[in-house]
XYZ file of C-alpha atoms in Angstrom:
738
model
C 102.642 25.967 210.588
C 103.380 22.237 210.307
C 104.941 19.944 212.918
C 108.338 19.963 211.251
C 108.620 23.739 211.310
C 107.551 23.775 214.945
C 110.285 21.282 215.781
C 112.933 23.321 213.967
C 111.856 26.470 215.744
C 111.902 24.758 219.124
C 115.329 23.296 218.402
C 116.590 26.754 217.443
C 115.318 28.278 220.676
C 116.994 25.466 222.717
C 120.138 25.999 220.734
C 120.205 29.744 221.514
C 119.669 29.038 225.227
C 122.352 26.376 225.296
C 124.778 28.502 223.323
C 124.354 31.473 225.691
C 123.901 29.483 228.813
C 126.721 31.527 230.443
C 124.652 34.639 230.105
C 121.559 32.910 231.494
C 123.534 31.606 234.477
C 125.244 34.974 235.154
C 121.941 36.847 235.226
C 120.394 34.144 237.424
C 123.213 34.302 239.912
C 123.152 38.125 240.084
C 119.352 38.312 240.543
C 119.289 35.462 243.048
C 122.146 37.006 245.058
C 120.396 40.365 245.226
C 117.165 38.582 246.134
C 118.878 36.700 249.016
C 120.567 39.855 250.247
C 117.358 41.767 250.243
C 115.298 38.962 251.748
C 117.619 38.209 254.696
C 118.404 41.834 255.406
C 114.850 43.241 255.132
C 112.965 44.482 258.226
C 110.043 42.260 259.118
C 106.617 43.668 258.329
C 103.369 42.856 260.298
C 99.788 43.228 259.083
C 96.799 44.092 261.212
C 93.347 43.417 259.730
C 89.886 44.611 260.808
C 86.728 43.081 259.344
C 83.887 45.549 258.588
C 80.462 44.736 257.218
C 79.158 47.277 254.644
C 75.505 46.964 253.881
C 74.033 49.118 251.186
C 71.262 51.307 252.555
C 67.888 49.878 251.536
C 65.471 52.307 249.925
C 62.839 53.943 252.050
C 59.266 54.567 250.952
C 60.477 57.905 249.579
C 62.783 56.172 247.057
C 61.901 53.972 244.125
C 62.301 50.477 245.488
C 62.607 48.868 242.105
C 65.987 50.576 241.512
C 67.534 49.041 244.578
C 70.400 46.566 244.090
C 71.889 44.996 247.148
C 75.302 44.429 245.435
C 76.416 47.387 243.492
C 80.117 47.238 242.434
C 80.332 50.966 242.010
C 78.917 51.608 245.440
C 81.374 49.269 247.112
C 84.293 50.535 245.122
C 83.378 54.088 246.286
C 83.376 52.853 249.844
C 86.848 51.323 249.445
C 88.163 54.629 248.077
C 86.573 56.413 251.011
C 88.400 54.107 253.449
C 91.711 54.962 251.747
C 90.912 58.701 251.612
C 93.014 61.500 253.136
C 90.040 62.510 255.266
C 89.946 59.158 257.106
C 93.698 59.219 257.516
C 93.634 62.706 259.048
C 90.839 61.640 261.419
C 93.050 58.743 262.594
C 96.037 61.015 263.144
C 93.920 63.437 265.241
C 92.231 60.689 267.228
C 95.491 58.926 268.116
C 97.514 62.139 268.454
C 100.164 60.643 266.206
C 102.035 63.950 265.834
C 103.054 63.426 269.456
C 103.281 59.610 269.700
C 104.749 58.804 266.283
C 108.315 58.399 267.515
C 107.235 55.976 270.164
C 105.893 53.580 267.495
C 108.442 54.021 264.711
C 111.672 55.061 266.459
C 113.689 52.003 265.442
C 112.505 51.199 262.014
C 115.516 52.523 260.068
C 117.889 50.412 258.011
C 121.101 49.087 259.558
C 123.629 50.118 256.953
C 123.913 52.342 253.909
C 124.769 49.338 251.728
C 121.666 47.483 252.701
C 119.675 50.702 252.315
C 120.940 51.139 248.801
C 120.085 47.580 247.858
C 116.741 48.047 249.536
C 115.941 51.178 247.538
C 116.829 49.292 244.312
C 114.568 46.390 245.189
C 111.825 48.775 246.262
C 111.824 50.332 242.739
C 111.710 46.877 241.141
C 109.005 45.821 243.473
C 106.944 48.937 242.763
C 107.080 48.215 239.054
C 106.080 44.578 239.630
C 103.263 45.499 241.998
C 101.885 48.123 239.591
C 102.014 45.597 236.745
C 100.229 43.009 238.843
C 97.731 45.573 240.265
C 98.876 45.176 243.921
C 99.072 47.852 246.570
C 101.988 49.381 248.490
C 103.212 48.388 251.897
C 102.959 50.758 254.834
C 106.726 51.187 255.147
C 106.975 52.145 251.461
C 104.145 54.587 251.850
C 105.691 56.030 255.032
C 109.058 56.619 253.362
C 107.498 58.132 250.318
C 105.214 60.403 252.349
C 108.115 61.391 254.658
C 110.163 62.486 251.626
C 107.225 64.064 249.783
C 105.777 65.761 252.921
C 108.797 67.756 253.879
C 106.979 70.876 252.676
C 103.768 69.972 254.485
C 102.750 69.626 258.131
C 103.582 66.447 259.980
C 99.892 65.623 260.389
C 99.263 65.812 256.686
C 102.273 63.548 255.999
C 101.125 60.991 258.568
C 97.565 61.105 257.101
C 98.937 60.490 253.624
C 101.100 57.674 254.970
C 98.124 55.946 256.618
C 95.776 56.400 253.687
C 98.472 55.136 251.234
C 99.331 52.136 253.427
C 95.727 50.980 253.944
C 94.620 48.082 251.746
C 90.949 47.013 251.365
C 89.870 43.664 250.039
C 86.363 42.230 249.966
C 85.698 38.789 251.368
C 84.223 36.547 248.692
C 80.465 35.880 248.654
C 79.834 38.311 251.543
C 79.485 42.042 252.257
C 82.468 41.982 254.595
C 85.703 43.706 253.753
C 89.186 43.417 255.284
C 90.858 46.654 256.194
C 94.569 45.930 256.594
C 97.574 48.006 257.531
C 101.198 46.884 257.265
C 103.943 48.175 259.569
C 107.204 47.228 261.134
C 105.553 47.558 264.564
C 102.916 44.869 265.194
C 101.063 46.919 267.814
C 100.984 49.919 265.516
C 99.641 47.846 262.614
C 96.660 46.581 264.683
C 96.036 49.953 266.183
C 95.854 51.715 262.781
C 93.626 49.015 261.266
C 91.090 49.348 264.071
C 91.308 53.146 264.143
C 90.758 53.384 260.374
C 87.591 51.249 260.631
C 86.202 53.472 263.354
C 87.184 56.689 261.559
C 85.554 55.332 258.335
C 82.239 54.804 260.163
C 82.393 58.217 261.745
C 83.325 59.846 258.444
C 80.437 58.111 256.665
C 77.858 59.229 259.276
C 79.121 62.807 259.237
C 79.025 62.831 255.429
C 75.411 61.714 255.449
C 74.420 64.344 258.000
C 76.250 67.033 256.084
C 74.582 65.849 252.851
C 71.157 66.015 254.519
C 71.831 69.482 255.871
C 72.955 70.783 252.456
C 69.994 69.170 250.700
C 67.621 70.809 253.163
C 69.297 74.225 252.684
C 69.108 73.827 248.958
C 65.496 72.790 248.946
C 64.527 75.683 251.265
C 66.203 78.166 248.874
C 64.642 76.430 245.860
C 61.118 76.411 247.446
C 61.373 80.212 248.022
C 62.379 80.671 244.343
C 59.456 78.477 243.126
C 57.010 80.357 245.339
C 58.104 83.675 243.782
C 57.823 82.176 240.306
C 54.293 80.908 241.076
C 53.149 84.267 242.275
C 54.576 85.938 239.209
C 52.919 83.573 236.787
C 49.529 84.012 238.453
C 49.821 87.849 238.137
C 50.908 87.481 234.471
C 47.775 85.358 233.707
C 45.491 87.904 235.310
C 47.050 90.764 233.293
C 46.792 88.822 230.112
C 43.159 87.982 230.590
C 42.337 91.611 231.439
C 44.222 93.013 228.442
C 42.628 90.623 225.899
C 39.051 90.544 227.396
C 39.226 86.737 227.864
C 36.474 86.485 230.434
C 33.953 85.214 227.774
C 36.692 83.667 225.617
C 35.341 80.141 225.617
C 31.775 81.307 224.692
C 33.108 83.373 221.778
C 35.242 80.545 220.539
C 32.178 78.191 220.667
C 29.978 80.524 218.551
C 32.560 80.970 215.776
C 32.193 77.491 214.153
C 28.390 77.962 213.755
C 28.884 81.395 212.239
C 31.463 80.080 209.823
C 29.120 77.263 208.747
C 26.200 79.690 208.109
C 28.358 82.051 206.042
C 29.704 79.129 204.075
C 26.174 77.876 203.204
C 25.103 81.402 202.002
C 28.324 81.709 200.044
C 27.627 78.478 198.189
C 24.158 79.706 197.215
C 25.397 83.167 196.171
C 28.141 81.618 194.082
C 25.612 79.375 192.270
C 23.218 82.279 191.666
C 26.065 84.458 190.415
C 27.330 81.822 188.048
C 23.717 81.371 186.584
C 23.204 85.089 186.111
C 26.694 85.496 184.686
C 26.082 82.812 182.075
C 22.712 84.318 181.004
C 24.059 87.815 180.851
C 27.101 86.977 178.707
C 24.929 84.903 176.369
C 22.450 87.806 175.923
C 25.185 90.314 175.464
C 26.476 88.341 172.411
C 23.067 88.703 170.662
C 22.201 92.204 171.868
C 22.184 93.518 168.251
C 19.867 90.729 167.015
C 16.477 90.938 168.722
C 15.200 87.835 167.078
C 18.236 85.809 168.354
C 17.859 87.338 171.804
C 14.337 85.971 171.973
C 15.897 82.464 172.186
C 17.199 83.317 175.680
C 14.633 82.113 178.168
C 14.936 85.139 180.445
C 14.132 87.484 177.492
C 11.552 85.288 175.919
C 9.542 85.184 179.201
C 8.975 88.989 179.210
C 5.221 89.696 178.865
C 5.684 93.016 177.046
C 7.920 91.348 174.457
C 5.437 88.592 173.971
C 2.595 91.131 173.253
C 4.836 93.131 170.893
C 5.884 89.948 169.105
C 2.146 89.226 168.368
C 1.682 92.777 167.112
C 4.677 92.485 164.757
C 3.303 89.258 163.408
C -0.119 90.913 162.673
C 1.588 93.921 161.070
C 3.695 91.654 158.862
C 0.476 89.764 157.754
C -1.341 93.072 157.041
C 1.632 94.335 155.003
C 1.646 91.088 152.963
C -2.075 91.482 152.200
C -1.664 95.009 151.008
C 1.310 94.102 148.859
C -0.989 91.931 146.801
C -3.310 94.828 145.998
C -0.845 97.830 145.886
C 2.596 98.671 144.951
C 5.303 99.565 147.343
C 4.898 103.311 146.872
C 1.213 103.178 147.540
C 0.284 105.260 150.612
C -1.315 102.230 152.275
C 1.883 100.197 151.705
C 4.062 103.022 153.006
C 2.008 103.366 156.148
C 1.913 99.613 156.758
C 5.724 99.437 156.373
C 6.229 102.391 158.775
C 3.913 100.820 161.384
C 5.983 97.539 161.110
C 9.262 99.379 161.508
C 7.952 101.244 164.629
C 7.022 97.904 166.216
C 10.496 96.434 165.502
C 12.264 99.425 166.927
C 10.137 99.113 170.018
C 11.093 95.427 170.256
C 14.750 96.309 169.953
C 14.418 98.751 172.801
C 12.703 96.216 175.010
C 15.507 93.634 174.374
C 18.143 96.243 175.159
C 16.390 97.082 178.383
C 16.064 93.494 179.411
C 19.823 92.832 178.722
C 20.688 95.884 180.896
C 18.487 94.480 183.642
C 20.315 91.065 183.430
C 23.630 92.909 183.756
C 22.436 94.752 186.895
C 21.229 91.464 188.452
C 24.648 89.780 187.687
C 26.611 92.710 189.183
C 24.363 92.659 192.244
C 24.860 88.943 192.726
C 28.693 89.314 192.295
C 28.727 92.080 194.946
C 26.720 89.942 197.336
C 29.170 87.035 196.847
C 32.131 89.276 197.504
C 30.546 90.538 200.678
C 30.114 86.940 201.910
C 33.748 86.247 201.114
C 34.896 89.184 203.155
C 32.699 88.118 206.025
C 34.281 84.558 205.790
C 37.816 85.965 205.882
C 37.088 88.235 208.802
C 35.397 85.454 210.779
C 38.365 83.085 210.112
C 40.814 85.780 211.221
C 38.836 86.381 214.328
C 38.856 82.621 215.011
C 42.649 82.414 214.541
C 43.174 85.435 216.735
C 40.939 83.967 219.472
C 42.777 80.588 219.148
C 46.191 82.271 219.544
C 44.962 84.050 222.607
C 43.521 80.815 223.928
C 46.866 79.057 223.338
C 48.815 81.721 225.160
C 46.258 81.529 227.906
C 46.804 77.722 228.051
C 50.547 78.227 228.247
C 50.252 80.633 231.201
C 47.749 78.330 232.855
C 50.040 75.279 232.519
C 53.024 77.226 233.774
C 50.987 78.131 236.873
C 50.025 74.476 237.377
C 53.633 73.301 236.920
C 55.039 75.867 239.365
C 52.394 75.016 241.843
C 53.118 71.245 241.572
C 56.871 71.835 241.928
C 56.390 74.155 244.867
C 54.111 71.577 246.605
C 56.589 68.806 245.885
C 59.464 70.773 247.346
C 57.437 71.384 250.540
C 56.817 67.650 250.899
C 60.496 66.800 250.245
C 61.610 69.352 252.795
C 59.458 67.644 255.438
C 60.789 64.196 254.360
C 64.380 65.419 254.398
C 63.901 66.904 257.814
C 62.659 63.577 259.139
C 65.371 61.609 257.338
C 68.130 63.833 258.805
C 66.954 63.032 262.342
C 66.822 59.222 261.655
C 70.022 58.416 259.702
C 70.262 54.567 259.045
C 73.427 52.773 260.216
C 74.759 50.337 257.572
C 78.366 49.858 258.852
C 79.439 47.440 261.563
C 82.857 46.332 262.810
C 82.575 42.536 262.777
C 86.049 41.692 264.004
C 88.700 43.989 265.399
C 92.342 43.528 264.435
C 94.475 41.736 267.016
C 98.250 42.251 267.394
C 99.958 40.011 264.770
C 102.433 37.451 265.991
C 104.207 36.490 262.746
C 105.461 38.811 260.033
C 103.975 38.732 256.558
C 107.213 39.930 254.972
C 109.807 39.005 253.857
C 108.414 35.735 252.472
C 111.697 33.956 252.046
C 110.479 30.955 250.014
C 108.403 33.081 247.693
C 111.202 35.661 247.286
C 113.744 32.961 246.406
C 111.401 31.319 243.877
C 110.577 34.700 242.413
C 114.250 35.540 242.159
C 114.950 32.331 240.418
C 112.074 32.882 237.923
C 113.067 36.487 237.304
C 116.705 35.514 236.899
C 115.860 32.695 234.495
C 113.427 34.704 232.418
C 115.723 37.737 232.446
C 118.701 35.662 231.419
C 116.775 33.856 228.648
C 115.437 37.174 227.433
C 118.886 38.682 227.389
C 120.199 35.659 225.543
C 117.597 35.952 222.840
C 118.108 39.701 222.628
C 121.886 39.230 222.108
C 121.237 36.547 219.539
C 118.737 38.779 217.752
C 121.366 41.477 217.416
C 123.736 38.927 215.776
C 122.896 39.265 212.013
C 125.792 37.168 210.730
C 125.737 33.871 208.860
C 125.828 30.934 211.241
C 123.660 27.889 210.593
C 122.477 26.128 207.370
C 118.713 26.255 207.977
C 118.765 29.889 208.928
C 121.124 30.752 206.048
C 118.965 29.057 203.473
C 115.882 30.732 204.849
C 117.559 34.201 204.877
C 119.308 33.924 201.460
C 116.890 31.640 199.617
C 119.989 29.699 198.432
C 121.055 26.135 199.309
C 124.048 25.514 201.611
C 126.544 23.257 199.801
C 128.802 22.698 202.787
C 129.638 23.555 206.338
C 133.375 24.023 207.072
C 133.944 23.770 210.779
C 136.471 25.874 212.647
C 139.385 23.636 213.839
C 142.976 24.323 214.865
C 145.233 22.138 212.738
C 148.842 21.117 213.478
C 149.691 22.368 210.000
C 149.630 26.150 209.683
C 148.865 25.867 205.932
C 145.119 25.151 206.122
C 144.827 25.504 202.329
C 146.285 22.008 202.034
C 144.582 20.397 205.054
C 142.915 17.858 202.803
C 146.429 16.739 201.716
C 148.322 17.184 204.973
C 145.641 15.933 207.513
C 143.223 13.852 205.418
C 141.551 12.341 208.500
C 140.960 15.583 210.328
C 137.355 16.919 210.800
C 138.350 19.868 208.702
C 139.337 17.654 205.788
C 136.079 15.764 206.213
C 134.262 19.078 205.831
C 135.855 19.707 202.422
C 135.097 16.193 201.332
C 131.476 16.753 202.260
C 131.600 19.995 200.234
C 132.982 18.049 197.316
C 130.018 15.727 197.443
C 127.616 18.702 197.626
C 129.218 20.329 194.605
C 129.087 17.134 192.490
C 125.406 16.701 193.342
C 124.470 20.362 192.948
C 123.283 19.917 189.346
C 120.497 17.529 188.351
C 121.947 16.260 185.024
C 125.715 16.350 185.386
C 128.293 17.975 187.774
C 129.300 21.491 186.767
C 132.596 21.574 184.947
C 133.541 25.290 185.220
C 133.163 26.379 188.809
C 133.758 29.882 190.109
C 134.575 30.292 193.809
C 134.114 33.764 195.324
C 132.942 35.493 198.476
C 131.075 38.611 199.453
C 134.002 40.242 201.284
C 137.738 39.651 201.838
C 138.856 37.203 204.540
C 135.983 34.754 204.148
C 138.310 31.939 203.110
C 137.487 31.627 199.404
C 141.072 30.767 198.469
C 141.341 28.143 201.251
C 138.013 26.655 200.056
C 139.169 26.674 196.427
C 142.423 24.879 197.204
C 140.909 22.207 199.433
C 137.972 21.647 197.114
C 140.409 21.174 194.185
C 142.526 18.707 196.229
C 139.477 16.709 197.347
C 138.153 16.512 193.739
C 141.600 15.394 192.491
C 141.618 12.720 195.141
C 138.341 11.325 193.656
C 140.074 10.662 190.369
C 138.814 13.876 188.746
C 141.181 15.798 186.409
C 141.092 19.185 188.104
C 142.501 22.530 187.015
C 142.696 25.299 189.718
C 143.090 28.820 188.225
C 143.973 31.827 190.326
C 141.751 34.464 188.713
C 142.433 37.016 191.423
C 144.622 39.401 189.349
C 144.679 42.008 192.104
C 145.793 40.084 195.227
C 146.868 36.596 194.020
C 147.720 34.076 196.749
C 147.508 30.588 195.265
C 151.162 30.536 194.112
C 152.216 31.104 197.738
C 150.019 28.271 199.011
C 151.542 25.689 196.686
C 155.058 27.277 196.346
C 154.694 27.994 192.646
C 156.487 30.496 190.382
C 154.273 33.440 189.442
C 156.368 34.891 186.643
C 153.883 33.695 184.087
C 150.283 32.699 184.435
C 146.794 33.800 183.564
C 147.681 37.535 183.200
C 150.565 36.885 180.825
C 148.395 34.601 178.655
C 145.500 37.025 178.488
C 147.899 39.867 177.703
C 149.426 37.836 174.877
C 152.912 37.855 176.374
C 153.239 34.011 176.478
C 151.174 31.378 174.703
C 152.228 28.371 176.744
C 154.010 27.149 179.854
C 151.542 28.608 182.281
C 150.190 25.269 183.576
C 152.062 23.732 186.543
C 151.789 20.343 188.213
C 149.984 20.206 191.527
C 151.180 18.432 194.693
C 149.067 15.317 193.885
C 148.197 13.538 190.652
C 145.119 14.796 188.685
C 145.662 18.358 189.985
C 146.944 21.060 187.703
C 147.509 24.681 188.720
C 147.546 27.996 186.936
C 148.874 30.924 188.893
C 147.624 34.463 188.332
C 150.880 35.794 186.895
C 152.188 39.292 187.407
C 149.513 41.809 188.573
C 148.324 43.650 185.427
C 147.188 47.302 185.313
C 143.820 46.353 183.792
C 142.517 43.062 185.308
C 138.862 43.613 184.487
C 139.604 44.240 180.761
C 141.684 41.040 180.585
C 138.991 38.902 182.203
C 136.328 40.226 179.803
C 138.526 39.550 176.722
C 137.769 36.841 174.112
C 141.023 35.128 175.045
C 139.582 34.322 178.541
C 136.523 32.660 176.998
C 138.696 30.802 174.524
C 141.089 29.676 177.266
C 138.326 28.140 179.328
C 136.793 26.417 176.312
C 140.181 24.997 175.316
C 141.103 23.797 178.774
C 137.641 22.242 179.319
C 138.630 19.636 176.686
C 141.597 18.476 178.887
C 140.086 18.647 182.415
C 136.940 17.283 184.069
C 136.516 20.235 186.396
C 138.002 23.761 186.280
C 137.978 25.837 189.491
C 138.342 29.621 189.278
C 139.376 31.457 192.407
C 138.199 35.079 191.981
C 138.289 38.315 194.060
C 135.369 39.134 196.439
C 132.097 40.195 194.801
C 131.517 43.392 196.691
C 135.059 44.728 196.146
C 135.395 44.487 192.355
C 133.435 43.279 189.362
C 135.841 40.542 188.306
C 133.839 37.692 189.785
C 130.595 38.804 188.180
C 132.372 39.084 184.829
C 133.750 35.569 184.958
C 130.520 34.092 186.397
C 128.837 34.486 183.028
C 131.273 32.024 181.387
C 131.219 29.458 184.189
C 128.712 26.703 184.808
C 128.115 27.625 188.444
C 129.192 29.890 191.292
C 130.041 28.956 194.888
C 129.766 31.836 197.344
C 131.928 31.436 200.495
C 130.744 33.097 203.680
C 132.550 33.223 207.011
C 130.508 32.315 210.080
C 129.942 35.225 212.540
C 131.608 37.632 210.132
C 129.604 37.762 206.905
C 126.264 39.519 207.458
C 123.164 38.404 205.651
C 122.959 41.862 204.069
C 126.378 41.505 202.504
C 125.544 37.928 201.310
C 122.238 39.148 199.803
C 124.064 41.949 197.903
C 126.633 39.479 196.612
C 124.000 36.992 195.455
C 121.928 39.802 193.858
C 124.942 40.889 191.866
C 125.348 37.400 190.470
C 121.617 36.993 189.675
C 121.591 40.426 187.953
C 123.970 39.055 185.327
C 122.023 35.771 185.089
C 124.764 33.619 186.731
C 123.976 30.192 188.052
C 124.568 30.102 191.846
C 125.226 26.540 192.979
C 125.053 27.410 196.644
C 126.689 28.915 199.689
C 129.524 27.573 201.884
C 129.558 28.452 205.517
C 133.216 28.634 206.512
C 134.997 28.595 209.867
C 131.914 27.801 211.998
C 132.912 27.087 215.606
C 130.621 24.172 216.340
C 131.893 23.703 219.901
C 131.183 27.337 220.652
C 127.801 27.362 218.980
C 126.903 23.875 220.228
C 125.201 23.224 216.918
C 123.599 19.780 216.483
C 126.263 18.834 213.914
C 128.855 19.000 216.597
C 128.383 15.420 217.813
C 128.864 14.133 214.304
C 132.177 15.932 213.855
C 133.220 15.181 217.377
C 133.036 11.523 216.480
C 135.472 11.905 213.591
C 137.702 14.202 215.581
C 138.031 11.780 218.507
C 138.838 8.998 216.085
C 141.438 11.219 214.353
C 143.067 12.021 217.726
C 143.316 8.322 218.539
C 144.845 7.423 215.187
C 147.356 10.180 215.181
C 149.530 8.912 218.062
C 149.513 5.415 216.471
C 150.878 6.832 213.174
C 153.584 8.790 215.012
C 154.606 5.701 217.042
C 154.793 3.649 213.855
């Protein structure tokens, strides 16, 4: 936000305050009068204050010293709440026997009259709201009255205790551990007595609470120790039963042997697996050549057999002998037949030996496989045994730890019980009354100067707030800057409200040319002529959002002021529903715009105005179809024809929100002026009117604020108009004398 906007806003705020200064002054007077009435009729209140030092108890050797904090806000806030508790209040009531002596202290504290009591009640409600907002406490008299009303269904002692606890205020002294305990009452002796009694009751209550806490703690620990002892005995019995049931006496020795056994079995298993794989390979290789003895001899295990080696030599010799005989004899020779039979017998024997050797290899392989499987079974059983023993050992450890834990807890409780017993007999004292309350001499309330200043401030702020609220509810057109901001449309002129000597305000420019009202229309004339950048608009439509805004008055005076500036002006009354211009200027309305548009007459509808350069066209008789006439081609042709003879044509039309006539004509005019009436036309109505024009692409020149009472609103233009108005009043008697 720039500096100019801030200045405008500040000026608007000051304007609102100045405009509604009567409201501000009225609220100020009422609030100040009530404040004075309450202040000078209130019963004096006295405050008694006792100073108490509250020292946080330092930790003993039994408590962790590193957790100690000498200033703990939560601790001190707790003590403050304890001071204001019902228990302390009841202790004071019992100690002072207030049920019997209350009337002697407070017998004459009632209000003097019902009127003052009513005013006092009202102020008490306001004060309660203010005190709650500011975080302040209640006075003793307020607490007493509240508790007396609320305690009708309770005993008198409870009501008095609530009154005392509610009336006590506690405030810490800065940079110290001392607190002020204050009590406010209409009786000074009673105020001091209650403050001192509350301090003493607070100390007694604290000591008793500590002793009660110690006793309860000791009872609880005794009960808890008995429970822990029973739990310890039960866990010890459970451990013995478990060891007996699972034979866990030599458990640790058995667990120690298992790793060695697993290692030995693992070594043997590796060897057995290697042997089995070797035998398996030899056996499967031999089985493939079991039908070929010669090929089987390539297997080392078969080739190494002694009997097979001897037989192999015999076969070789038999083959050599057969070859020698074949050179001498034929195949059927008895010697050859015998040699062949001998060779075949040897080969069959070789085949039998190979078959026997392969069967032996199979037996060795199966034996090795069986041995390997046995080792695997032993490994699984040993591992399962190890896992079982580990599970038993884990459960044994759980039971053992539970016994140790229960024993430690039981021993700790025994130690704490002894410590608590000693602590209960030696409770530390950390509360001291530093200064007792003395009987106050001067009242603390009412504070006349403060109340008066507060009444003035509340009255001023309340009055200003009410003024702004009333102004906020006013949503009507008033001031140019606000209007331009709300409507996003320039303000062409500001027509002030002024009572003229001439009742016909439509001709004020002619009848009272030096009046402030006439000057307003002349300023509007200047605004209209400068509203377009290139040249002044020649066909101007004047309308309003609603009836009674002053559009006809504005049209007439604008036409007169333009004619006075040597402009040839034609003023047309385009309001074919409720025409009024002919009455203003005393014209005949037998013929006019309606007769021309209807084709009844082709001429004679223009009439001379009251001054040179001003020509008038009345509306003519009211037609049954005004909208159809205004949208006809004759209307467009009429304006185009008349534009050649006049510098400016002004069309006075019906209100925008009532009928569509103004929007129809706005499309054939160069610009539209929308008249609004100050404090009557709302921004919502003006926006709807402007939106209707923009929807048909009409050119809106601006807005005119009509009938603004500057003296009432105290707007900053008022001094300017007041200057002209004073000059006009001085000149008027001179003219009459002449």
